[in-house]
mmCIF file of C-alpha atoms in Angstrom:
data_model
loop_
_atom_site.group_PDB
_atom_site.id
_atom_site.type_symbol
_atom_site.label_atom_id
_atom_site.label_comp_id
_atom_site.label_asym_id
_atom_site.label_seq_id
_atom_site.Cartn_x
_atom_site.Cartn_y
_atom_site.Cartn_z
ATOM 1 C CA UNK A 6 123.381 95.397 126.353
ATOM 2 C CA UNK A 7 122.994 97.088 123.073
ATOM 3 C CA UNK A 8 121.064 96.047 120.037
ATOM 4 C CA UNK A 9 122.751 95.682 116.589
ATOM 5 C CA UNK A 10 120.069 98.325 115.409
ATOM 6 C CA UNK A 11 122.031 100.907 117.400
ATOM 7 C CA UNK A 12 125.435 100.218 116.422
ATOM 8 C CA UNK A 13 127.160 102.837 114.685
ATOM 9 C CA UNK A 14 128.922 102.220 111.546
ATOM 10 C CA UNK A 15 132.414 101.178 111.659
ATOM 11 C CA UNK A 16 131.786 98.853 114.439
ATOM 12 C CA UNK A 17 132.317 95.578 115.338
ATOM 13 C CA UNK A 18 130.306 93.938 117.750
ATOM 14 C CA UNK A 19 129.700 90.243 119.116
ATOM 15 C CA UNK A 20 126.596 88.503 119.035
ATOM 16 C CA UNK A 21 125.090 88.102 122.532
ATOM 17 C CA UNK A 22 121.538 86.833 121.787
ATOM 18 C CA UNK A 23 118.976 86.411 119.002
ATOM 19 C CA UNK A 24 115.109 87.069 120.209
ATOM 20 C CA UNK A 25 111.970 86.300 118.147
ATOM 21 C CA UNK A 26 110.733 82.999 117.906
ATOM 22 C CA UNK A 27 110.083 80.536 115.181
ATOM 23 C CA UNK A 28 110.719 81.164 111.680
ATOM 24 C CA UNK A 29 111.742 85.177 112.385
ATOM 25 C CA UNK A 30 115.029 83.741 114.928
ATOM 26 C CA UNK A 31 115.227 80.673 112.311
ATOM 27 C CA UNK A 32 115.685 83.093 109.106
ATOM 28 C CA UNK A 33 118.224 85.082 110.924
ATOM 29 C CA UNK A 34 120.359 82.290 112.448
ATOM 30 C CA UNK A 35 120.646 81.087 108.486
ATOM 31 C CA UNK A 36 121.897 84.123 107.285
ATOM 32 C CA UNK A 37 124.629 82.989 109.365
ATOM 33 C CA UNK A 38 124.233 85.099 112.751
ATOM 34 C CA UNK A 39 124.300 82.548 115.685
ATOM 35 C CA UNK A 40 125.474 83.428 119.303
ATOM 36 C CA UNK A 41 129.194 84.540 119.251
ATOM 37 C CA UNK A 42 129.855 85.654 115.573
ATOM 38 C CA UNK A 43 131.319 88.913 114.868
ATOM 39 C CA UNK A 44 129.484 91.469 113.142
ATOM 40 C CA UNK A 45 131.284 94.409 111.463
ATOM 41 C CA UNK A 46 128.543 97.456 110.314
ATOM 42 C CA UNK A 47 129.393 98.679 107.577
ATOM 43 C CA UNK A 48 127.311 101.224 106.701
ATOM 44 C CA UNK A 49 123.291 102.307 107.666
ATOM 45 C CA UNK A 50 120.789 103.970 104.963
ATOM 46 C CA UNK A 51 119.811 107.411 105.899
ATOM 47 C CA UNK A 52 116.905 106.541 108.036
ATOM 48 C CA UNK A 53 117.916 104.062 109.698
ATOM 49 C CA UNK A 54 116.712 101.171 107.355
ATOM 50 C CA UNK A 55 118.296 98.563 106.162
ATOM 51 C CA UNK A 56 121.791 98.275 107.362
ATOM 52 C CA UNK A 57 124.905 96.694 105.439
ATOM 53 C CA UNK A 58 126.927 94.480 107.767
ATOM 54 C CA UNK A 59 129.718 92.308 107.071
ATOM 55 C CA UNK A 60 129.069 88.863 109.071
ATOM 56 C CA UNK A 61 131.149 85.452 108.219
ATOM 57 C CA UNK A 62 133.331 86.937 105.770
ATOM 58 C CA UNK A 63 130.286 88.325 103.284
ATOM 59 C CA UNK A 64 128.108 91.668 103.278
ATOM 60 C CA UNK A 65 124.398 90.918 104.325
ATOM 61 C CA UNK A 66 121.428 93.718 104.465
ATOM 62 C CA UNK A 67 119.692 93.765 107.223
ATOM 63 C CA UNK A 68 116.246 95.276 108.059
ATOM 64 C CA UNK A 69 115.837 97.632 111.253
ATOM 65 C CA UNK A 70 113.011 94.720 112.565
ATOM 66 C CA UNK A 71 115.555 91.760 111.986
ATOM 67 C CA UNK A 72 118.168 94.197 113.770
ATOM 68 C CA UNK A 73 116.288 94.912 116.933
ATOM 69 C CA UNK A 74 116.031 91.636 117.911
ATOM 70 C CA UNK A 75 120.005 91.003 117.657
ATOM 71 C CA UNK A 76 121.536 91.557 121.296
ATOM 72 C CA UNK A 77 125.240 92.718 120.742
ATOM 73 C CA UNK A 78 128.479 93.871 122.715
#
C-alpha cells in the first residue's frame, strides 16, 4: 500500500483507507474522500506541500498531513 502523499502527479489512484480519528478522518471524508473514490493528482507544489487533486468531479488542495493518512492503490 501506498499513501496519496506519494503519488506522483498524473495519477489516478483508489481510495483504500482513511486513518486519523475524530474530527481529522471526519474533515477529510467531507471533502468528499470516502473508501473507494477515485483520486486523480493533478499536480504537487515544489516541496511537497499542498497537493492539487481532482476527487468527485472538482479540484481540492490537499495538505501533506491530510495526505499521509489517505491509503491508496
Amino acid at each position: 500500500m501506498q499513501v496519496l502523499k506519494e503519488t506522483r502527479p498524473g495519477s489516478t489512484v483508489r481510495v483504500v483507507k482513511i486513518g486519523g480519528a475524530g474530527p481529522i478522518k471526519r474533515r477529510i471524508m467531507e471533502m468528499g474522500i470516502t473508501k473507494g473514490v477515485k483520486i486523480h493528482v493533478q499536480k504537487v507544489a515544489p516541496f511537497g506541500d499542498p497537493m492539487e487533486i481532482t476527487v468527485r468531479g472538482y479540484e481540492l488542495t490537499l495538505r501533506k498531513s491530510d495526505a499521509q493518512l489517505i491509503e491508496v492503490e
